[in-house]
Amino acid sequence: MQSVSETIPVLSGRLSTATLLEDRRAAILGLRSFAKQYPASVASGALRSLIGSLSRDGEDVDTVKVALETLLMLFSPDPDSPEASEEIALWVADEFTQRHENIALLLGFLAKDRTDFYSRLYSLQLLSAILSARTERAEECIVNTSDGISRLVAVLEDPREAIRDEAIGLLTDLTPTSNVIQNLVTLEKGFAPIFEIIAAEGGLAGGARVVEDCLILLANLLRLNPLNQTMFRDMGFVAEISRLLRDAYKESKDGQELAQWVEVQRNRNVYAMLAVIRLFLVPGATGTPLNQEAFLGDLSSGGRGRVRGGPVLENTLQIAFSHVAELPIKAEALLACADMIRGNEKVQAMFAGLQVPSPLGEPAANGQSGQKNGIPRVYVIDGLLDLVLAVSSLPAFDLRMAGCACLKAYFFKHAEIRMHFLDHAVRTHKAHADELTNVLTILLQPRPDAVAADPYRYWFAAVLMLHLLHDNPETKAKAMSVTEGDEASGEEVVTCIQTMTAHLLSSVAKSDDPRISIGYLMLLLCWLFEDLDAVNDFLGEFTNLQGLIQAAIENPNGDVMVQGLSAMLAGVVYEFSTKDSPVPRAKVREMIMTRMGRDRYVDKLSRLRSHPLMRDHEVLPQKLDGAADLRLPDVYFDDTFVEFFKDKYSRILRAIDRDPDLETSVVTNGAEKGVSRELVDSLRAEVAEKSRAVQEAQAQTASLTEQLAQEQAAHRRTKELISADLARANDSAAALRAQLAARDAALQAAEARALALTRQLTQEQQEHQRARAEAARQQAAAEAQQRAHAQEVAAQQARQRAREEELQRAAEGARRAAEQEAERARRRAEAERADLRATISRLEVDLMKANKARAGAEARVAELEGEARLQGEKGEQVGRLLRAREEEARTAAERATVLEGELAEAREARERLEREVERAVARAEEKEEERKAVQGELDDMLMVFGDLEEKVTKYKILESLVKIIVDDDFVVHTCFRVRQLGPCPSQSPLDARLILGSPAPQSGLERFQIRRLDEDKARVDLSIRLGLLLLQLLDAYHLDVEQYDRPSRSLVHDCPLASPIEIAIELGKLDKGTLGDERLELVSRNEIIG
């Protein structure tokens, strides 16, 4: 009997090698039986074979089914199995995701033509398992697979619930974080099947868990994705949301009550839908205003016609005020409504016109919540006020907080709505109407019985009042106009701030719930900050400040928050008090420092700042704790106030250190209030002093004006003198320029003649060289030199280009003539050299004349420079005089600037004259440099002619030597073999053996022994010396060696033929010291020891 370790490899091998489909299927069935208990063995031995079977046998439904089942078992093995491990799932997922073709294989089973139930279901489950194990790599494979996302979206339309639900779960897992997959699902029209599934399941009210899953998928597609939100809005699905919310709590037609599980699921569905709505309303997002208008039910899309949204806002409000929905759902609905109206003036204005069921109304007696006729309807603002201020039930706290948030969103950044709401509250307060929900009445006339019963009523009223007054001077002024008491009846008139302060101190003294005191303190802090009139109103009652300091240091409850806020309010009163306040600023500081002290003041504020409810306000849930029964929630601070406190904390903490004489300046409605009194007095004294200084300056100006007139007359006379001097200087400069132009013309003529002679001399030199050089290398060099010279001449004088081309053609003709008649060219060259010497003499004479002319020009330039210096000195004297006068008259009047402008013009004229003189000197120097360059070129020409004469002489000697060597019947044939030898004391450094060859007889070669060496020594030595001389001459004149070389007439041993030139070359190398300690063997017909 085989063991498991032996059976699994056998089954895996059969799966890989079997040719019959039935055999492969049987092998897969065998592996499936081991997959639960032995997942590691199956995965290690048959995983790739199982994946390969999906590709090979993909058309067989039964085989695909068992293969997918086996693979799924590997992801969920038996927990009691000895091989069970989480690493197996990672192993299998890695095998699938290493090649995206494996994922494409699974997605292929979801094609429209593959309708088998188990293939589609198991493929989706397997993809979900792979995605759970290797999320990023699985997402990448699915995205890179063609039609991968489209096939998954198409599965949502499958009528079989199991497959459809599995596809929803897979898409939900795919879309939480990847924007790419979210956009691809949306482009495949993924919204439509989601809403079709919700509608088919009975909407939010009757839907099962699949509706909640669809909403979670919808949330994934819309979260932080503006593109998908825009497509959702443009495709009209906002109306679908509105319809679902409208029907969420609609009473069934048969009047039957819903089962408990159905109600629970409905609440979950509605909560999920509200969460989806809030995804469209992220504060600060670019698409939020359009989404808010779409939820209002009327959206105008620019340029594309009119797009109808849906009354989502209205339907959400109906759920919030429904008497059927549970409190958490109603609270979430109100928060969604707050997001839908916050910061959008159009929506805020239309929001107040909506009507809702009264939260204080009772349902009909029969208990049927669907009978709306039994519940009165009120406007939404009144309904929210009733909900927040009139409902005192503790379980409804979260709903009251949501209603308060909705009212704050209604006030947010809308000054007109704030003023309208406050004005209505003031009027109803004065008329003693609507005392139940009027925030002013609640704060100004608290009822003792309600204080203990519902402290949050006063806290909510203070928070709403805070949002009406915060950063709004108009509403602050409106609230300050409210007073208590009838003056006509003899009652004392008390302002609104003083009344609220009295209630604050009373609540602290009576040890009422700290939430009431904190509400008043938050309101007064935001009201008095940067409002000097409100601070003066507060200080109108001296006992207010005393009681406030007392509350900060001796609070009966010892509440850290109340003490800290009281200390901060005292700091705000001091910061914005003035010298003219009812209690002077210095007195306020004295009271704080005397009663509280700086250290205690700082300590109170620091302890409040570090209090957990203040420090961690943003992360703490501001809602009722369901676990605590009959205990008020730990909600003490408003979000806006916490932001205000943390922003202004440092300033108020340092306010106590500010000197009382330094008042804080505040800009309110464009008017600045508050300033240092000492600064005002100092400014007034400074103004008086400036006035006296102005009068003295005016008197001095009158005296200086007369003096300025005199100075102007003197300036005019000076200007006339300067103009005459400048005219004379200009005439002298013009004459100098004419003389310099004449000298330039003479120099240019001399240069032209020198250039012509230079070209003629260069041409003759080139002709002479080409006559001596027949090799192609010398001809190319001569042509290159001729072209370079032609380019240089063309750059110096463009007018001589035509003449230069004619000379070049003449040079070519001369070169050809020189090749034919070398002797005649030499005679002509000698005659031309004589002519050139004469021409050079004439040029030297011309240069001497030019030097004399230049010396005269330099003398004239020096004379003109002296005149210019004299004129410059005169101009400087005039300038100094004018500057002295200008400094005296500058403070008198601005008319002296005219004189300065005229003086500047005179200076500019003098500077122009100086620049012209400098340019004349520079041109003279350039001419001198050009003369020196011509003289250098002439010297070079003379040196070249000397070299040419020497070379002609050597050329003649060379021809004679060549004739001697070539015509000599005794031709030297040599072959050299040089080898490196060590030092030998018995031999000389140079041991040479020469064997000379004489003309061979007609009978052939003869070999001679080495004898009679002394007989021909002299002859060999002469040939060697002549060869060396020939080599040196050929190398000096760069002549071709081959034309003087000819083959030998005899062979020497096994060496190649040698010629006299070869002997000369080798001997030349030896003569130059290249041999060192080498030894030379020269083998020829005769051996001579020399």
PDB file of C-alpha atoms in Angstrom, residues 496-712:
ATOM      1  CA  CYS A 496     -26.706  91.754  26.735  1.00  0.00           C
ATOM      2  CA  ILE A 497     -23.037  91.127  27.598  1.00  0.00           C
ATOM      3  CA  GLN A 498     -23.472  92.189  31.204  1.00  0.00           C
ATOM      4  CA  THR A 499     -26.550  89.988  31.559  1.00  0.00           C
ATOM      5  CA  MET A 500     -24.768  86.930  30.161  1.00  0.00           C
ATOM      6  CA  THR A 501     -21.758  87.632  32.376  1.00  0.00           C
ATOM      7  CA  ALA A 502     -24.024  87.808  35.413  1.00  0.00           C
ATOM      8  CA  HIS A 503     -25.580  84.442  34.532  1.00  0.00           C
ATOM      9  CA  LEU A 504     -22.083  83.006  34.003  1.00  0.00           C
ATOM     10  CA  LEU A 505     -20.895  84.127  37.434  1.00  0.00           C
ATOM     11  CA  SER A 506     -24.122  82.925  38.977  1.00  0.00           C
ATOM     12  CA  SER A 507     -23.748  79.444  37.491  1.00  0.00           C
ATOM     13  CA  VAL A 508     -20.174  79.265  38.750  1.00  0.00           C
ATOM     14  CA  ALA A 509     -21.200  80.403  42.224  1.00  0.00           C
ATOM     15  CA  LYS A 510     -24.096  77.960  42.374  1.00  0.00           C
ATOM     16  CA  SER A 511     -21.890  75.096  41.154  1.00  0.00           C
ATOM     17  CA  ASP A 512     -24.203  74.397  38.262  1.00  0.00           C
ATOM     18  CA  ASP A 513     -23.211  71.925  35.631  1.00  0.00           C
ATOM     19  CA  PRO A 514     -19.890  73.131  34.156  1.00  0.00           C
ATOM     20  CA  ARG A 515     -21.293  72.764  30.637  1.00  0.00           C
ATOM     21  CA  ILE A 516     -23.451  75.844  31.243  1.00  0.00           C
ATOM     22  CA  SER A 517     -20.515  77.943  32.406  1.00  0.00           C
ATOM     23  CA  ILE A 518     -18.334  76.671  29.569  1.00  0.00           C
ATOM     24  CA  GLY A 519     -21.046  77.593  27.061  1.00  0.00           C
ATOM     25  CA  TYR A 520     -21.201  81.185  28.338  1.00  0.00           C
ATOM     26  CA  LEU A 521     -17.403  81.423  28.482  1.00  0.00           C
ATOM     27  CA  MET A 522     -16.970  80.167  24.900  1.00  0.00           C
ATOM     28  CA  LEU A 523     -19.520  82.708  23.688  1.00  0.00           C
ATOM     29  CA  LEU A 524     -18.002  85.645  25.578  1.00  0.00           C
ATOM     30  CA  LEU A 525     -14.454  84.768  24.484  1.00  0.00           C
ATOM     31  CA  CYS A 526     -15.346  84.763  20.793  1.00  0.00           C
ATOM     32  CA  TRP A 527     -17.499  87.863  21.240  1.00  0.00           C
ATOM     33  CA  LEU A 528     -15.018  90.046  23.126  1.00  0.00           C
ATOM     34  CA  PHE A 529     -11.954  89.047  21.096  1.00  0.00           C
ATOM     35  CA  GLU A 530     -10.827  92.032  18.964  1.00  0.00           C
ATOM     36  CA  ASP A 531     -14.006  93.964  19.856  1.00  0.00           C
ATOM     37  CA  LEU A 532     -13.106  97.022  21.904  1.00  0.00           C
ATOM     38  CA  ASP A 533     -16.727  98.112  22.290  1.00  0.00           C
ATOM     39  CA  ALA A 534     -17.706  94.703  23.655  1.00  0.00           C
ATOM     40  CA  VAL A 535     -14.809  94.809  26.125  1.00  0.00           C
ATOM     41  CA  ASN A 536     -15.860  98.269  27.289  1.00  0.00           C
ATOM     42  CA  ASP A 537     -19.396  96.970  27.649  1.00  0.00           C
ATOM     43  CA  PHE A 538     -18.095  94.104  29.773  1.00  0.00           C
ATOM     44  CA  LEU A 539     -16.082  96.488  31.952  1.00  0.00           C
ATOM     45  CA  GLY A 540     -19.123  98.744  32.377  1.00  0.00           C
ATOM     46  CA  GLU A 541     -19.913  96.641  35.435  1.00  0.00           C
ATOM     47  CA  PHE A 542     -16.873  96.628  37.699  1.00  0.00           C
ATOM     48  CA  THR A 543     -17.975  93.494  39.530  1.00  0.00           C
ATOM     49  CA  ASN A 544     -17.838  91.466  36.303  1.00  0.00           C
ATOM     50  CA  LEU A 545     -14.041  91.538  36.269  1.00  0.00           C
ATOM     51  CA  GLN A 546     -13.823  90.809  39.967  1.00  0.00           C
ATOM     52  CA  GLY A 547     -16.159  87.837  39.670  1.00  0.00           C
ATOM     53  CA  LEU A 548     -14.321  86.541  36.622  1.00  0.00           C
ATOM     54  CA  ILE A 549     -10.973  86.588  38.428  1.00  0.00           C
ATOM     55  CA  GLN A 550     -12.617  84.958  41.418  1.00  0.00           C
ATOM     56  CA  ALA A 551     -14.000  82.198  39.197  1.00  0.00           C
ATOM     57  CA  ALA A 552     -10.528  81.618  37.793  1.00  0.00           C
ATOM     58  CA  ILE A 553      -8.811  81.230  41.165  1.00  0.00           C
ATOM     59  CA  GLU A 554     -11.507  79.993  43.565  1.00  0.00           C
ATOM     60  CA  ASN A 555     -13.958  77.968  41.539  1.00  0.00           C
ATOM     61  CA  PRO A 556     -16.078  75.962  43.991  1.00  0.00           C
ATOM     62  CA  ASN A 557     -16.103  72.960  41.719  1.00  0.00           C
ATOM     63  CA  GLY A 558     -12.406  73.256  41.052  1.00  0.00           C
ATOM     64  CA  ASP A 559     -13.056  72.527  37.409  1.00  0.00           C
ATOM     65  CA  VAL A 560      -9.871  73.021  35.387  1.00  0.00           C
ATOM     66  CA  MET A 561     -11.758  73.899  32.215  1.00  0.00           C
ATOM     67  CA  VAL A 562     -13.895  76.607  33.839  1.00  0.00           C
ATOM     68  CA  GLN A 563     -10.877  78.097  35.616  1.00  0.00           C
ATOM     69  CA  GLY A 564      -8.793  78.091  32.438  1.00  0.00           C
ATOM     70  CA  LEU A 565     -11.527  79.693  30.348  1.00  0.00           C
ATOM     71  CA  SER A 566     -12.164  82.310  33.038  1.00  0.00           C
ATOM     72  CA  ALA A 567      -8.469  83.188  33.119  1.00  0.00           C
ATOM     73  CA  MET A 568      -8.405  83.396  29.337  1.00  0.00           C
ATOM     74  CA  LEU A 569     -11.456  85.685  29.304  1.00  0.00           C
ATOM     75  CA  ALA A 570      -9.681  87.954  31.809  1.00  0.00           C
ATOM     76  CA  GLY A 571      -6.658  87.996  29.490  1.00  0.00           C
ATOM     77  CA  VAL A 572      -8.856  88.904  26.508  1.00  0.00           C
ATOM     78  CA  VAL A 573     -10.464  91.750  28.500  1.00  0.00           C
ATOM     79  CA  TYR A 574      -7.014  93.121  29.346  1.00  0.00           C
ATOM     80  CA  GLU A 575      -5.650  92.622  25.821  1.00  0.00           C
ATOM     81  CA  PHE A 576      -8.410  94.713  24.218  1.00  0.00           C
ATOM     82  CA  SER A 577      -9.088  97.236  26.965  1.00  0.00           C
ATOM     83  CA  THR A 578      -8.034 100.859  26.572  1.00  0.00           C
ATOM     84  CA  LYS A 579      -7.127 103.844  28.672  1.00  0.00           C
ATOM     85  CA  ASP A 580     -10.667 105.157  28.176  1.00  0.00           C
ATOM     86  CA  SER A 581     -12.403 101.925  29.197  1.00  0.00           C
ATOM     87  CA  PRO A 582     -14.762 102.042  32.213  1.00  0.00           C
ATOM     88  CA  VAL A 583     -12.040 100.214  34.078  1.00  0.00           C
ATOM     89  CA  PRO A 584      -8.751 101.632  32.729  1.00  0.00           C
ATOM     90  CA  ARG A 585      -6.324  99.269  31.163  1.00  0.00           C
ATOM     91  CA  ALA A 586      -3.730  99.779  33.880  1.00  0.00           C
ATOM     92  CA  LYS A 587      -6.334  99.027  36.532  1.00  0.00           C
ATOM     93  CA  VAL A 588      -7.353  95.800  34.780  1.00  0.00           C
ATOM     94  CA  ARG A 589      -3.785  94.581  34.757  1.00  0.00           C
ATOM     95  CA  GLU A 590      -3.305  95.576  38.358  1.00  0.00           C
ATOM     96  CA  MET A 591      -6.369  93.562  39.397  1.00  0.00           C
ATOM     97  CA  ILE A 592      -5.224  90.487  37.488  1.00  0.00           C
ATOM     98  CA  MET A 593      -1.676  90.647  38.809  1.00  0.00           C
ATOM     99  CA  THR A 594      -2.845  91.360  42.356  1.00  0.00           C
ATOM    100  CA  ARG A 595      -5.586  88.775  42.630  1.00  0.00           C
ATOM    101  CA  MET A 596      -4.202  86.068  40.335  1.00  0.00           C
ATOM    102  CA  GLY A 597      -0.579  86.761  39.546  1.00  0.00           C
ATOM    103  CA  ARG A 598       1.275  85.998  36.362  1.00  0.00           C
ATOM    104  CA  ASP A 599       2.363  82.491  37.341  1.00  0.00           C
ATOM    105  CA  ARG A 600      -1.140  81.392  38.243  1.00  0.00           C
ATOM    106  CA  TYR A 601      -2.522  82.998  35.087  1.00  0.00           C
ATOM    107  CA  VAL A 602      -0.067  81.068  32.917  1.00  0.00           C
ATOM    108  CA  ASP A 603      -0.709  77.886  34.884  1.00  0.00           C
ATOM    109  CA  LYS A 604      -4.478  78.082  34.376  1.00  0.00           C
ATOM    110  CA  LEU A 605      -4.119  78.499  30.630  1.00  0.00           C
ATOM    111  CA  SER A 606      -1.468  75.770  30.360  1.00  0.00           C
ATOM    112  CA  ARG A 607      -3.558  73.263  32.279  1.00  0.00           C
ATOM    113  CA  LEU A 608      -6.541  73.999  30.061  1.00  0.00           C
ATOM    114  CA  ARG A 609      -4.401  73.580  26.947  1.00  0.00           C
ATOM    115  CA  SER A 610      -3.137  70.196  28.120  1.00  0.00           C
ATOM    116  CA  HIS A 611      -6.535  68.946  29.315  1.00  0.00           C
ATOM    117  CA  PRO A 612      -7.453  65.745  27.381  1.00  0.00           C
ATOM    118  CA  LEU A 613     -10.847  67.101  26.325  1.00  0.00           C
ATOM    119  CA  MET A 614      -9.138  70.151  24.786  1.00  0.00           C
ATOM    120  CA  ARG A 615      -5.914  68.561  23.639  1.00  0.00           C
ATOM    121  CA  ASP A 616      -7.529  65.504  22.034  1.00  0.00           C
ATOM    122  CA  HIS A 617     -10.767  67.139  20.962  1.00  0.00           C
ATOM    123  CA  GLU A 618     -10.254  66.330  17.267  1.00  0.00           C
ATOM    124  CA  VAL A 619      -9.856  62.601  17.864  1.00  0.00           C
ATOM    125  CA  LEU A 620     -12.425  62.122  20.624  1.00  0.00           C
ATOM    126  CA  PRO A 621     -15.953  61.150  19.506  1.00  0.00           C
ATOM    127  CA  GLN A 622     -18.337  64.011  20.249  1.00  0.00           C
ATOM    128  CA  LYS A 623     -21.312  61.800  20.889  1.00  0.00           C
ATOM    129  CA  LEU A 624     -23.164  59.905  23.558  1.00  0.00           C
ATOM    130  CA  ASP A 625     -21.420  56.929  25.073  1.00  0.00           C
ATOM    131  CA  GLY A 626     -23.852  54.053  24.769  1.00  0.00           C
ATOM    132  CA  ALA A 627     -22.146  52.073  27.504  1.00  0.00           C
ATOM    133  CA  ALA A 628     -22.723  54.770  30.150  1.00  0.00           C
ATOM    134  CA  ASP A 629     -26.323  54.799  31.355  1.00  0.00           C
ATOM    135  CA  LEU A 630     -27.935  58.031  32.554  1.00  0.00           C
ATOM    136  CA  ARG A 631     -24.669  59.956  32.354  1.00  0.00           C
ATOM    137  CA  LEU A 632     -24.145  63.045  30.315  1.00  0.00           C
ATOM    138  CA  PRO A 633     -21.597  62.678  27.520  1.00  0.00           C
ATOM    139  CA  ASP A 634     -18.150  64.221  27.802  1.00  0.00           C
ATOM    140  CA  VAL A 635     -18.871  66.955  25.288  1.00  0.00           C
ATOM    141  CA  TYR A 636     -17.781  70.364  26.534  1.00  0.00           C
ATOM    142  CA  PHE A 637     -16.283  72.285  23.616  1.00  0.00           C
ATOM    143  CA  ASP A 638     -17.404  73.277  20.162  1.00  0.00           C
ATOM    144  CA  ASP A 639     -15.190  72.485  17.166  1.00  0.00           C
ATOM    145  CA  THR A 640     -14.955  76.117  16.080  1.00  0.00           C
ATOM    146  CA  PHE A 641     -14.091  77.273  19.583  1.00  0.00           C
ATOM    147  CA  VAL A 642     -11.350  74.651  19.925  1.00  0.00           C
ATOM    148  CA  GLU A 643      -9.806  75.900  16.713  1.00  0.00           C
ATOM    149  CA  PHE A 644     -10.139  79.487  17.977  1.00  0.00           C
ATOM    150  CA  PHE A 645      -8.563  78.606  21.338  1.00  0.00           C
ATOM    151  CA  LYS A 646      -5.551  76.799  19.869  1.00  0.00           C
ATOM    152  CA  ASP A 647      -5.002  79.589  17.369  1.00  0.00           C
ATOM    153  CA  LYS A 648      -5.170  82.470  19.893  1.00  0.00           C
ATOM    154  CA  TYR A 649      -3.660  80.662  22.867  1.00  0.00           C
ATOM    155  CA  SER A 650      -0.132  82.024  22.481  1.00  0.00           C
ATOM    156  CA  ARG A 651      -1.302  85.597  22.037  1.00  0.00           C
ATOM    157  CA  ILE A 652      -3.530  85.601  25.105  1.00  0.00           C
ATOM    158  CA  LEU A 653      -0.827  83.844  27.128  1.00  0.00           C
ATOM    159  CA  ARG A 654       1.591  86.696  26.371  1.00  0.00           C
ATOM    160  CA  ALA A 655      -1.025  89.429  26.736  1.00  0.00           C
ATOM    161  CA  ILE A 656      -0.422  89.772  30.479  1.00  0.00           C
ATOM    162  CA  ASP A 657       3.187  90.815  29.756  1.00  0.00           C
ATOM    163  CA  ARG A 658       2.160  93.739  27.545  1.00  0.00           C
ATOM    164  CA  ASP A 659       2.680  97.190  29.030  1.00  0.00           C
ATOM    165  CA  PRO A 660      -0.592  98.944  29.937  1.00  0.00           C
ATOM    166  CA  ASP A 661       0.445 101.992  27.931  1.00  0.00           C
ATOM    167  CA  LEU A 662       0.603  99.917  24.742  1.00  0.00           C
ATOM    168  CA  GLU A 663      -2.939  99.479  23.540  1.00  0.00           C
ATOM    169  CA  THR A 664      -3.852  96.894  20.941  1.00  0.00           C
ATOM    170  CA  SER A 665      -4.864  98.272  17.567  1.00  0.00           C
ATOM    171  CA  VAL A 666      -7.887  96.572  16.001  1.00  0.00           C
ATOM    172  CA  VAL A 667      -9.369  97.196  12.551  1.00  0.00           C
ATOM    173  CA  THR A 668     -13.144  96.843  12.603  1.00  0.00           C
ATOM    174  CA  ASN A 669     -15.210  97.617   9.487  1.00  0.00           C
ATOM    175  CA  GLY A 670     -12.274  99.463   8.005  1.00  0.00           C
ATOM    176  CA  ALA A 671     -11.742 101.667  11.081  1.00  0.00           C
ATOM    177  CA  GLU A 672      -8.756 101.273  13.347  1.00  0.00           C
ATOM    178  CA  LYS A 673      -9.403 101.269  17.079  1.00  0.00           C
ATOM    179  CA  GLY A 674      -6.973 101.374  19.956  1.00  0.00           C
ATOM    180  CA  VAL A 675      -3.609 103.142  20.060  1.00  0.00           C
ATOM    181  CA  SER A 676      -0.899 104.045  22.567  1.00  0.00           C
ATOM    182  CA  ARG A 677      -1.573 107.361  24.345  1.00  0.00           C
ATOM    183  CA  GLU A 678       2.123 108.111  24.720  1.00  0.00           C
ATOM    184  CA  LEU A 679       2.520 107.590  21.009  1.00  0.00           C
ATOM    185  CA  VAL A 680      -0.227 110.154  20.305  1.00  0.00           C
ATOM    186  CA  ASP A 681       1.441 112.776  22.544  1.00  0.00           C
ATOM    187  CA  SER A 682       4.830 112.198  20.996  1.00  0.00           C
ATOM    188  CA  LEU A 683       3.364 112.479  17.515  1.00  0.00           C
ATOM    189  CA  ARG A 684       1.682 115.769  18.363  1.00  0.00           C
ATOM    190  CA  ALA A 685       4.954 117.213  19.701  1.00  0.00           C
ATOM    191  CA  GLU A 686       6.725 116.037  16.603  1.00  0.00           C
ATOM    192  CA  VAL A 687       4.103 117.706  14.376  1.00  0.00           C
ATOM    193  CA  ALA A 688       4.580 121.050  16.174  1.00  0.00           C
ATOM    194  CA  GLU A 689       8.342 120.801  15.781  1.00  0.00           C
ATOM    195  CA  LYS A 690       7.979 119.986  12.091  1.00  0.00           C
ATOM    196  CA  SER A 691       5.745 123.022  11.630  1.00  0.00           C
ATOM    197  CA  ARG A 692       8.408 125.325  13.071  1.00  0.00           C
ATOM    198  CA  ALA A 693      11.019 123.722  10.884  1.00  0.00           C
ATOM    199  CA  VAL A 694       8.855 124.283   7.809  1.00  0.00           C
ATOM    200  CA  GLN A 695       8.490 127.982   8.574  1.00  0.00           C
ATOM    201  CA  GLU A 696      12.235 128.386   8.994  1.00  0.00           C
ATOM    202  CA  ALA A 697      12.808 126.498   5.761  1.00  0.00           C
ATOM    203  CA  GLN A 698      10.413 128.800   3.916  1.00  0.00           C
ATOM    204  CA  ALA A 699      12.321 131.887   5.106  1.00  0.00           C
ATOM    205  CA  GLN A 700      15.606 130.353   4.098  1.00  0.00           C
ATOM    206  CA  THR A 701      14.131 129.415   0.744  1.00  0.00           C
ATOM    207  CA  ALA A 702      13.208 133.039   0.048  1.00  0.00           C
ATOM    208  CA  SER A 703      16.769 134.189   0.674  1.00  0.00           C
ATOM    209  CA  LEU A 704      18.248 131.397  -1.349  1.00  0.00           C
ATOM    210  CA  THR A 705      15.923 132.107  -4.276  1.00  0.00           C
ATOM    211  CA  GLU A 706      17.516 135.512  -4.779  1.00  0.00           C
ATOM    212  CA  GLN A 707      20.971 134.000  -4.490  1.00  0.00           C
ATOM    213  CA  LEU A 708      19.975 131.353  -7.022  1.00  0.00           C
ATOM    214  CA  ALA A 709      19.071 134.062  -9.582  1.00  0.00           C
ATOM    215  CA  GLN A 710      22.556 135.531  -9.253  1.00  0.00           C
ATOM    216  CA  GLU A 711      24.137 132.124  -9.604  1.00  0.00           C
ATOM    217  CA  GLN A 712      22.080 131.429 -12.716  1.00  0.00           C
TER     218      GLN A 712
END
